[in-house]
Short mmCIF file of C-alpha atoms in Angstrom, two decimals:
data_model
loop_
_atom_site.label_atom_id
_atom_site.label_comp_id
_atom_site.label_asym_id
_atom_site.label_seq_id
_atom_site.Cartn_x
_atom_site.Cartn_y
_atom_site.Cartn_z
CA UNK A 1 0.00 0.00 0.00
CA UNK A 2 1.48 3.33 -0.96
CA UNK A 3 1.99 6.00 1.67
CA UNK A 4 2.40 8.86 -0.75
CA UNK A 5 1.77 8.97 -4.47
CA UNK A 6 3.37 11.98 -6.13
CA UNK A 7 4.77 15.29 -5.01
CA UNK A 8 4.98 16.60 -8.52
CA UNK A 9 2.86 19.22 -10.17
CA UNK A 10 1.46 18.49 -13.63
CA UNK A 11 1.79 22.06 -14.89
CA UNK A 12 1.81 22.73 -18.61
CA UNK A 13 0.82 25.88 -20.43
CA UNK A 14 -0.83 23.79 -23.17
CA UNK A 15 0.44 25.79 -26.09
CA UNK A 16 -1.69 24.98 -29.14
CA UNK A 17 -0.59 22.60 -31.82
CA UNK A 18 -1.21 23.92 -35.30
CA UNK A 19 -3.36 21.78 -37.54
CA UNK A 20 -4.08 22.09 -41.21
CA UNK A 21 -7.49 22.35 -42.80
CA UNK A 22 -6.73 21.71 -46.45
CA UNK A 23 -7.43 19.50 -49.41
CA UNK A 24 -5.25 19.17 -52.47
CA UNK A 25 -6.13 21.78 -55.01
CA UNK A 26 -7.79 24.11 -52.49
CA UNK A 27 -6.49 27.15 -50.68
CA UNK A 28 -4.43 26.08 -47.64
CA UNK A 29 -5.33 27.64 -44.31
CA UNK A 30 -3.54 27.00 -41.03
CA UNK A 31 -5.62 27.14 -37.89
CA UNK A 32 -4.75 26.64 -34.23
CA UNK A 33 -6.38 23.85 -32.31
CA UNK A 34 -5.60 22.74 -28.82
CA UNK A 35 -3.16 19.90 -28.22
CA UNK A 36 -5.65 18.52 -25.71
CA UNK A 37 -7.78 15.93 -27.46
CA UNK A 38 -11.35 15.07 -26.58
CA UNK A 39 -11.88 11.58 -25.18
CA UNK A 40 -13.29 10.49 -28.54
CA UNK A 41 -10.08 11.62 -30.27
CA UNK A 42 -7.66 9.96 -27.86
CA UNK A 43 -5.97 7.16 -29.77
CA UNK A 44 -3.41 4.77 -28.39
CA UNK A 45 0.12 4.76 -29.77
CA UNK A 46 -0.55 1.85 -32.12
CA UNK A 47 -3.48 3.65 -33.72
CA UNK A 48 -1.34 6.74 -34.36
CA UNK A 49 1.39 4.59 -35.92
CA UNK A 50 -1.18 2.92 -38.18
CA UNK A 51 -2.46 6.34 -39.17
CA UNK A 52 1.08 7.50 -40.03
CA UNK A 53 1.68 4.40 -42.17
CA UNK A 54 -1.56 4.97 -44.08
CA UNK A 55 -0.73 8.63 -44.75
CA UNK A 56 2.82 7.76 -45.82
CA UNK A 57 1.40 5.39 -48.44
CA UNK A 58 -0.78 8.22 -49.70
CA UNK A 59 2.23 10.54 -49.75
CA UNK A 60 4.28 8.11 -51.83
CA UNK A 61 1.68 8.54 -54.57
CA UNK A 62 1.52 12.31 -54.12
CA UNK A 63 4.92 13.47 -52.75
CA UNK A 64 4.26 17.19 -53.30
CA UNK A 65 1.14 17.28 -51.12
CA UNK A 66 2.26 19.78 -48.46
CA UNK A 67 -0.95 19.45 -46.45
CA UNK A 68 -0.33 15.72 -46.12
CA UNK A 69 3.34 16.29 -45.24
CA UNK A 70 2.26 18.69 -42.47
CA UNK A 71 -0.30 16.20 -41.21
CA UNK A 72 2.26 13.36 -41.05
CA UNK A 73 4.72 15.67 -39.29
CA UNK A 74 2.16 16.40 -36.59
CA UNK A 75 1.44 12.70 -36.09
CA UNK A 76 5.16 11.95 -35.82
CA UNK A 77 5.43 14.66 -33.17
CA UNK A 78 2.47 13.17 -31.32
CA UNK A 79 4.21 9.77 -31.42
CA UNK A 80 7.40 11.35 -30.02
CA UNK A 81 9.45 10.74 -33.16
CA UNK A 82 11.25 14.08 -33.19
CA UNK A 83 13.83 13.25 -35.87
CA UNK A 84 11.09 12.13 -38.25
CA UNK A 85 9.05 15.23 -37.45
CA UNK A 86 12.05 17.40 -38.34
CA UNK A 87 12.49 15.55 -41.64
CA UNK A 88 8.93 16.39 -42.65
CA UNK A 89 9.33 20.01 -41.49
CA UNK A 90 12.21 20.78 -43.90
CA UNK A 91 10.18 21.14 -47.13
CA UNK A 92 7.58 23.22 -45.31
CA UNK A 93 9.97 25.92 -44.10
CA UNK A 94 10.21 27.46 -47.57
CA UNK A 95 6.49 27.30 -48.31
CA UNK A 96 4.75 30.62 -47.54
CA UNK A 97 1.57 28.82 -46.42
CA UNK A 98 3.47 26.83 -43.80
CA UNK A 99 6.69 28.72 -43.03
CA UNK A 100 5.66 30.50 -39.80
CA UNK A 101 4.10 27.46 -38.19
CA UNK A 102 6.86 25.14 -39.40
CA UNK A 103 9.40 27.54 -37.90
CA UNK A 104 7.54 27.53 -34.60
CA UNK A 105 7.31 23.73 -34.57
CA UNK A 106 11.02 23.46 -35.35
CA UNK A 107 11.62 25.68 -32.32
CA UNK A 108 9.52 23.33 -30.19
CA UNK A 109 11.62 20.36 -31.30
CA UNK A 110 14.86 22.16 -30.40
CA UNK A 111 13.40 23.14 -27.02
CA UNK A 112 12.54 19.49 -26.29
CA UNK A 113 16.09 18.47 -27.21
CA UNK A 114 17.54 21.07 -24.82
CA UNK A 115 19.03 23.18 -27.63
CA UNK A 116 17.85 26.47 -26.14
CA UNK A 117 20.14 28.72 -28.23
CA UNK A 118 18.72 27.45 -31.50
CA UNK A 119 15.17 27.33 -30.09
CA UNK A 120 15.41 30.99 -29.03
CA UNK A 121 16.66 32.00 -32.49
CA UNK A 122 13.76 30.20 -34.16
CA UNK A 123 11.09 31.67 -31.89
CA UNK A 124 12.53 35.17 -32.36
CA UNK A 125 12.78 34.68 -36.13
CA UNK A 126 9.10 33.87 -36.42
CA UNK A 127 6.04 35.96 -35.75
CA UNK A 128 5.79 37.91 -32.50
CA UNK A 129 2.73 35.91 -31.48
CA UNK A 130 1.70 34.79 -28.01
CA UNK A 131 2.68 31.15 -28.33
CA UNK A 132 6.24 32.06 -29.42
CA UNK A 133 6.55 34.58 -26.58
CA UNK A 134 5.47 31.93 -24.07
CA UNK A 135 8.08 29.52 -25.39
CA UNK A 136 10.72 32.24 -24.98
CA UNK A 137 9.56 32.66 -21.38
CA UNK A 138 10.29 28.99 -20.74
CA UNK A 139 13.65 29.17 -22.51
CA UNK A 140 14.70 32.03 -20.21
CA UNK A 141 13.40 30.04 -17.26
CA UNK A 142 15.49 27.02 -18.21
CA UNK A 143 18.62 29.06 -18.90
CA UNK A 144 18.38 31.34 -15.86
CA UNK A 145 17.89 34.51 -17.93
CA UNK A 146 15.07 35.78 -15.75
CA UNK A 147 15.67 39.47 -16.49
CA UNK A 148 14.67 38.96 -20.15
CA UNK A 149 11.17 37.81 -19.18
CA UNK A 150 9.87 41.30 -18.37
CA UNK A 151 10.11 42.54 -21.97
CA UNK A 152 8.42 39.57 -23.66
CA UNK A 153 4.73 40.48 -23.65
CA UNK A 154 2.71 43.50 -24.67
CA UNK A 155 -0.36 44.57 -22.68
CA UNK A 156 -2.82 42.56 -24.77
CA UNK A 157 -0.68 39.42 -24.53
CA UNK A 158 -0.42 39.77 -20.77
CA UNK A 159 -4.21 39.66 -20.55
CA UNK A 160 -4.21 36.36 -22.47
CA UNK A 161 -1.65 34.51 -20.33
CA UNK A 162 -2.79 31.62 -18.18
CA UNK A 163 -2.66 31.99 -14.41
CA UNK A 164 0.28 29.59 -14.26
CA UNK A 165 2.25 31.52 -16.89
CA UNK A 166 1.51 34.80 -15.11
CA UNK A 167 2.79 33.26 -11.87
CA UNK A 168 6.01 32.15 -13.56
CA UNK A 169 6.48 35.55 -15.21
CA UNK A 170 5.89 37.31 -11.88
CA UNK A 171 8.42 35.07 -10.12
CA UNK A 172 11.08 35.64 -12.77
CA UNK A 173 10.46 39.39 -12.86
CA UNK A 174 10.77 39.59 -9.06
CA UNK A 175 14.46 38.67 -9.37
CA UNK A 176 15.21 41.98 -11.12
CA UNK A 177 18.81 41.77 -12.31
CA UNK A 178 19.78 39.05 -9.81
CA UNK A 179 21.04 35.83 -11.36
CA UNK A 180 19.15 32.78 -10.02
CA UNK A 181 21.04 29.72 -8.83
CA UNK A 182 24.45 31.41 -8.49
CA UNK A 183 26.93 28.73 -7.42
CA UNK A 184 29.62 28.95 -4.73
CA UNK A 185 31.85 25.84 -4.59
CA UNK A 186 34.07 24.76 -1.70
CA UNK A 187 35.27 21.58 -3.42
CA UNK A 188 35.26 19.99 -6.88
CA UNK A 189 31.99 18.22 -6.10
CA UNK A 190 29.34 17.92 -3.40
CA UNK A 191 28.36 14.58 -1.91
CA UNK A 192 25.18 14.32 0.18
CA UNK A 193 24.68 10.95 1.91
CA UNK A 194 21.18 9.54 2.11
CA UNK A 195 19.98 9.79 5.69
CA UNK A 196 17.36 7.18 4.94
CA UNK A 197 15.85 5.19 2.08
CA UNK A 198 13.04 3.68 4.11
CA UNK A 199 10.77 5.68 1.85
CA UNK A 200 12.32 7.90 -0.79
CA UNK A 201 15.94 9.08 -0.39
CA UNK A 202 16.31 11.76 2.30
CA UNK A 203 19.24 14.19 2.52
CA UNK A 204 20.09 17.10 4.80
CA UNK A 205 20.50 20.58 3.30
CA UNK A 206 20.86 24.14 4.59
CA UNK A 207 18.01 26.54 3.82
CA UNK A 208 18.90 30.18 4.53
CA UNK A 209 21.46 28.83 6.98
CA UNK A 210 19.11 26.42 8.78
CA UNK A 211 19.45 22.60 8.55
CA UNK A 212 16.48 20.97 6.86
CA UNK A 213 15.73 17.38 5.83
CA UNK A 214 14.32 16.98 2.32
CA UNK A 215 13.42 14.04 0.12
CA UNK A 216 14.54 13.65 -3.48
CA UNK A 217 11.85 13.81 -6.16
CA UNK A 218 12.52 14.50 -9.85
CA UNK A 219 8.76 14.87 -10.26
CA UNK A 220 8.99 18.32 -8.66
CA UNK A 221 10.17 21.34 -10.63
CA UNK A 222 11.40 24.00 -8.19
CA UNK A 223 12.79 23.25 -4.74
CA UNK A 224 9.74 22.90 -2.48
CA UNK A 225 9.49 24.24 1.08
CA UNK A 226 6.84 23.06 3.51
CA UNK A 227 4.49 25.89 4.46
CA UNK A 228 5.33 25.76 8.17
CA UNK A 229 9.06 25.98 7.46
CA UNK A 230 8.46 28.84 5.01
CA UNK A 231 6.75 30.79 7.82
CA UNK A 232 9.69 30.08 10.14
CA UNK A 233 12.08 31.38 7.48
CA UNK A 234 9.93 34.44 6.85
CA UNK A 235 9.41 33.65 3.17
CA UNK A 236 6.75 35.62 1.34
CA UNK A 237 4.79 34.64 -1.74
CA UNK A 238 5.78 36.30 -5.02
CA UNK A 239 2.98 34.62 -6.98
CA UNK A 240 0.64 31.65 -6.76
CA UNK A 241 -0.72 29.02 -9.13
CA UNK A 242 -2.90 25.93 -9.05
CA UNK A 243 -0.95 22.70 -9.38
CA UNK A 244 -2.52 19.44 -10.57
CA UNK A 245 -1.29 16.33 -8.78
CA UNK A 246 -1.88 12.60 -8.46
CA UNK A 247 -5.38 11.55 -9.47
CA UNK A 248 -6.05 14.97 -11.00
CA UNK A 249 -6.30 16.58 -7.55
CA UNK A 250 -5.34 20.26 -7.30
CA UNK A 251 -3.67 22.46 -4.69
CA UNK A 252 -2.61 26.08 -4.44
CA UNK A 253 1.16 26.59 -4.60
CA UNK A 254 3.12 29.78 -3.91
CA UNK A 255 6.33 30.88 -5.62
CA UNK A 256 9.01 32.44 -3.44
CA UNK A 257 12.77 32.85 -3.19
CA UNK A 258 15.56 31.65 -0.92
CA UNK A 259 18.68 33.62 -0.20
CA UNK A 260 20.78 30.45 -0.01
CA UNK A 261 20.44 26.71 -0.43
CA UNK A 262 23.41 24.76 0.93
CA UNK A 263 24.04 21.33 -0.59
CA UNK A 264 27.15 20.03 1.14
CA UNK A 265 30.18 21.68 -0.47
CA UNK A 266 28.18 23.87 -2.83
CA UNK A 267 25.85 26.76 -2.02
CA UNK A 268 23.27 28.21 -4.39
CA UNK A 269 22.26 31.87 -4.03
CA UNK A 270 18.90 33.40 -5.01
CA UNK A 271 16.98 30.17 -5.44
CA UNK A 272 13.38 30.15 -6.73
CA UNK A 273 11.17 27.88 -4.65
CA UNK A 274 7.62 26.67 -4.25
CA UNK A 275 5.78 26.76 -0.92
CA UNK A 276 3.23 24.01 -0.30
CA UNK A 277 1.27 22.27 2.45
CA UNK A 278 2.49 18.69 3.00
CA UNK A 279 -0.17 16.04 3.79
CA UNK A 280 0.06 14.61 7.31
CA UNK A 281 0.31 11.13 5.80
CA UNK A 282 3.77 11.91 4.43
CA UNK A 283 5.68 10.14 7.19
CA UNK A 284 9.38 9.27 6.87
CA UNK A 285 11.21 7.03 9.31
CA UNK A 286 14.82 6.09 10.00
CA UNK A 287 15.56 2.59 8.68
CA UNK A 288 17.73 1.68 11.67
CA UNK A 289 15.83 3.18 14.60
CA UNK A 290 12.28 3.43 13.25
CA UNK A 291 12.10 7.01 14.52
CA UNK A 292 10.21 9.63 12.53
CA UNK A 293 12.27 11.98 10.35
CA UNK A 294 10.91 15.50 10.03
CA UNK A 295 10.72 16.47 6.36
CA UNK A 296 10.45 20.13 5.40
CA UNK A 297 11.21 20.17 1.69
CA UNK A 298 11.65 18.46 -1.66
CA UNK A 299 14.91 18.47 -3.63
CA UNK A 300 13.87 18.70 -7.25
CA UNK A 301 14.77 18.69 -10.93
CA UNK A 302 15.01 22.49 -11.01
CA UNK A 303 17.96 22.23 -8.59
CA UNK A 304 19.48 19.19 -10.30
CA UNK A 305 19.40 21.10 -13.60
CA UNK A 306 22.19 23.33 -12.25
CA UNK A 307 24.59 20.39 -11.99
CA UNK A 308 25.86 17.20 -13.49
CA UNK A 309 23.73 15.21 -11.07
CA UNK A 310 24.15 11.61 -9.92
CA UNK A 311 21.63 9.79 -7.73
CA UNK A 312 23.70 6.83 -6.60
CA UNK A 313 21.12 4.54 -5.03
CA UNK A 314 23.47 1.55 -4.39
CA UNK A 315 26.00 3.78 -2.59
CA UNK A 316 23.18 5.78 -0.94
CA UNK A 317 24.38 9.23 -1.94
CA UNK A 318 23.65 12.24 -4.12
CA UNK A 319 26.66 13.58 -6.04
CA UNK A 320 26.62 17.06 -7.59
CA UNK A 321 29.37 18.19 -9.98
CA UNK A 322 29.83 21.36 -12.04
CA UNK A 323 28.45 21.25 -15.59
CA UNK A 324 31.93 21.22 -17.11
CA UNK A 325 33.18 19.35 -20.15
CA UNK A 326 35.79 17.41 -18.20
CA UNK A 327 33.15 16.01 -15.81
CA UNK A 328 30.73 15.31 -18.64
CA UNK A 329 33.43 13.49 -20.62
CA UNK A 330 34.23 11.36 -17.58
CA UNK A 331 30.58 10.33 -17.29
CA UNK A 332 30.22 9.63 -21.01
CA UNK A 333 33.19 7.27 -20.87
CA UNK A 334 31.79 5.23 -18.00
CA UNK A 335 30.51 1.73 -18.51
CA UNK A 336 26.75 1.53 -18.34
CA UNK A 337 23.70 2.37 -20.38
CA UNK A 338 23.63 5.81 -22.01
CA UNK A 339 20.05 6.86 -22.69
CA UNK A 340 19.02 10.12 -24.42
CA UNK A 341 16.15 12.14 -22.99
CA UNK A 342 14.12 15.21 -23.81
CA UNK A 343 12.88 17.91 -21.43
CA UNK A 344 9.21 18.84 -21.79
CA UNK A 345 7.61 21.85 -20.12
CA UNK A 346 9.61 22.89 -17.06
CA UNK A 347 10.96 19.57 -15.80
CA UNK A 348 9.52 16.47 -17.47
CA UNK A 349 12.57 14.31 -18.33
CA UNK A 350 11.17 11.89 -20.90
CA UNK A 351 12.81 8.74 -22.28
CA UNK A 352 11.69 6.07 -24.72
CA UNK A 353 11.13 2.50 -23.66
CA UNK A 354 8.86 -0.53 -23.79
CA UNK A 355 6.19 -2.26 -21.71
CA UNK A 356 5.78 -5.99 -22.34
CA UNK A 357 7.90 -5.64 -25.47
CA UNK A 358 5.85 -2.83 -27.05
CA UNK A 359 8.55 -0.41 -28.16
CA UNK A 360 8.51 3.36 -28.70
CA UNK A 361 6.62 4.27 -25.53
CA UNK A 362 7.43 7.49 -23.67
CA UNK A 363 8.04 7.69 -19.92
CA UNK A 364 8.69 10.58 -17.56
CA UNK A 365 11.37 9.58 -15.04
CA UNK A 366 9.72 10.77 -11.83
CA UNK A 367 11.52 9.39 -8.79
CA UNK A 368 8.85 10.49 -6.28
CA UNK A 369 6.39 7.58 -6.13
CA UNK A 370 6.60 6.25 -2.58
CA UNK A 371 5.23 2.75 -3.08
CA UNK A 372 6.76 -0.51 -1.91
CA UNK A 373 5.74 -2.36 -5.09
CA UNK A 374 4.78 -0.13 -8.01
CA UNK A 375 7.46 0.90 -10.50
CA UNK A 376 5.38 2.43 -13.26
CA UNK A 377 2.24 4.55 -13.72
CA UNK A 378 0.33 4.15 -16.98
CA UNK A 379 -2.42 5.87 -18.92
CA UNK A 380 -5.44 3.93 -20.23
CA UNK A 381 -4.27 4.20 -23.83
CA UNK A 382 -0.85 2.84 -22.83
CA UNK A 383 -2.55 -0.19 -21.27
CA UNK A 384 -4.37 -0.77 -24.55
CA UNK A 385 -1.17 -0.47 -26.58
CA UNK A 386 0.73 -2.87 -24.30
CA UNK A 387 -2.17 -5.37 -24.19
CA UNK A 388 -2.79 -4.97 -20.46
CA UNK A 389 -6.22 -5.61 -18.94
CA UNK A 390 -7.61 -3.91 -15.85
CA UNK A 391 -8.80 -6.22 -13.08
CA UNK A 392 -11.70 -4.70 -11.12
CA UNK A 393 -10.76 -6.63 -8.00
CA UNK A 394 -7.53 -4.66 -7.76
CA UNK A 395 -9.28 -1.27 -7.83
CA UNK A 396 -9.39 0.84 -4.67
CA UNK A 397 -9.36 4.47 -3.52
CA UNK A 398 -6.72 5.94 -1.16
CA UNK A 399 -7.97 8.10 1.71
CA UNK A 400 -8.25 11.85 1.25
CA UNK A 401 -5.08 12.42 3.27
CA UNK A 402 -3.07 10.01 1.11
CA UNK A 403 -1.84 10.78 -2.36
CA UNK A 404 0.01 13.76 -3.77
CA UNK A 405 -0.01 17.37 -2.62
CA UNK A 406 -3.68 17.48 -3.66
CA UNK A 407 -4.65 14.54 -1.43
CA UNK A 408 -6.30 11.21 -2.27
CA UNK A 409 -9.87 10.10 -2.87
CA UNK A 410 -9.35 8.79 -6.42
CA UNK A 411 -9.57 5.24 -7.76
CA UNK A 412 -6.34 3.30 -8.36
CA UNK A 413 -5.82 -0.10 -9.98
CA UNK A 414 -2.76 -2.29 -9.48
CA UNK A 415 -1.77 -4.56 -12.30
CA UNK A 416 1.07 -6.97 -13.06
CA UNK A 417 3.61 -5.96 -15.72
CA UNK A 418 5.71 -8.68 -17.36
CA UNK A 419 8.57 -6.37 -18.33
CA UNK A 420 9.70 -2.75 -18.68
CA UNK A 421 12.68 -1.70 -20.76
CA UNK A 422 14.51 1.60 -21.22
CA UNK A 423 17.47 1.27 -23.57
CA UNK A 424 19.54 -1.64 -22.27
CA UNK A 425 17.80 -1.52 -18.88
CA UNK A 426 15.36 -4.40 -18.56
CA UNK A 427 13.29 -5.39 -15.53
CA UNK A 428 10.78 -8.21 -15.22
CA UNK A 429 7.85 -8.99 -12.94
CA UNK A 430 6.85 -5.46 -12.02
CA UNK A 431 3.74 -3.83 -10.58
CA UNK A 432 2.04 -0.92 -12.32
CA UNK A 433 -0.62 1.58 -11.27
CA UNK A 434 -3.50 2.96 -13.30
CA UNK A 435 -5.64 5.91 -12.16
CA UNK A 436 -2.90 8.10 -10.67
CA UNK A 437 -2.11 10.15 -13.78
CA UNK A 438 -4.62 12.83 -14.81
CA UNK A 439 -6.22 11.95 -18.14
CA UNK A 440 -5.28 15.31 -19.65
CA UNK A 441 -1.60 14.47 -19.19
CA UNK A 442 -1.79 11.88 -21.98
CA UNK A 443 -0.76 14.72 -24.29
CA UNK A 444 2.12 16.93 -23.17
CA UNK A 445 2.45 20.64 -23.85
CA UNK A 446 3.96 19.97 -27.28
CA UNK A 447 1.15 17.54 -28.10
CA UNK A 448 3.28 14.42 -27.64
CA UNK A 449 1.90 11.22 -26.13
CA UNK A 450 3.12 10.52 -22.59
CA UNK A 451 2.43 6.86 -21.91
CA UNK A 452 3.42 6.84 -18.26
CA UNK A 453 5.87 7.55 -15.45
CA UNK A 454 8.75 5.38 -14.23
CA UNK A 455 9.55 5.88 -10.57
CA UNK A 456 11.53 4.92 -7.48
CA UNK A 457 11.11 1.14 -7.55
CA UNK A 458 12.53 1.06 -11.08
CA UNK A 459 15.27 3.67 -10.54
CA UNK A 460 16.57 2.56 -7.13
CA UNK A 461 18.68 -0.23 -8.62
CA UNK A 462 21.04 2.14 -10.42
CA UNK A 463 23.65 4.83 -10.20
CA UNK A 464 21.76 7.39 -12.30
CA UNK A 465 23.55 10.41 -13.79
CA UNK A 466 21.75 13.23 -15.62
CA UNK A 467 23.70 15.38 -18.09
CA UNK A 468 21.51 18.35 -19.07
CA UNK A 469 24.04 19.59 -21.64
CA UNK A 470 24.35 16.36 -23.62
CA UNK A 471 20.70 15.50 -22.81
CA UNK A 472 21.92 12.05 -21.85
CA UNK A 473 21.35 9.82 -18.83
CA UNK A 474 23.83 7.18 -17.71
CA UNK A 475 22.71 4.16 -15.68
CA UNK A 476 25.21 1.85 -13.97
#
């Protein structure tokens, strides 16, 4: 029985995908339609692949049909085949009917691949429309160029921003000219031992000079401070937004800012943070003594993004190194499995893998599922694609005080999984969960299918290094 489901926030700005309304021989018109599909339009991965194959056969008989090329490109993007999507984009960039939207989509692909310099150039080269401005906001967020955010939007565009985007813009603007995440090193790396792994890994950090225990969760974006600790530290809210959590539950989250975050032999200055209420059911205990460990925060992907980060589960330690070529080369030369990933939205690290041998599936590596059995969370369409059947007898609802930051009270089904593979990593005889992921998360911000999440029970067997420059993970 899980004690806690997910600490992460499913926050996307849901920038529209562009679809084409055109027939050969007619005037081509590009219109925006949301990347969120209605339930009737939600196809599983296999159905999208069949649709692509059918359209490619049509294209072979009519290779100059730009409307069909655009349509196939969108389906390839939905399927997560970024290289194929880029191939179909190339002939559209010089076509006046498609150029602006093809340029924007090319920028999206570069953003996903972590090529923020090229993505920025593409979004600035295109039209000064709202969706391009929003993507620039997220580029400056990822690259720590907060001061550029203030000049992005005109008055009319500001009125059209979502509440979550306004909150992010307000947070970034509040930094003025201060550089977020400034690093101060005392050694060539920082090593934080795990205090406990009875639940998720717990480490001790210094927050504005005070010692605080936090658990590690790549499902969280910014460093998260428990509301009571935030009051003790005198933190004030810069902006607020509504986060969506496990089971589709929501909770109000506040953005704020730390003066310092000490992580062993490295200290970060001017750190953006989230403030949130932690459910009472989130109980951590010492493996040796059984005593309760007070937890006042979550160490997250937003912090890990500042480093060459290694979560060494076998050695029970977190290792942080500077993002320098010499360290990155050392990691790339290690034995192990090197697996490319993309970064969607603010913090969704997505890899490709397989469930029960069904290849090409996409998984967010979210380390924050505190469950003694379950390794993977899946969407309904992913179950269909992998040939998995739901068993009603395994369906139950966690209490309201159990779940993510939004609480429980939603139905969950456990189901056996024969195998899960990511690159050369292969595990057999696993347990999966259905019902945790909000249905709307089946399509990410860019419109790509997200089949599921891989979490702690899968990841805990490895020494896991994340290189945000090479966009490569190494598992040993």
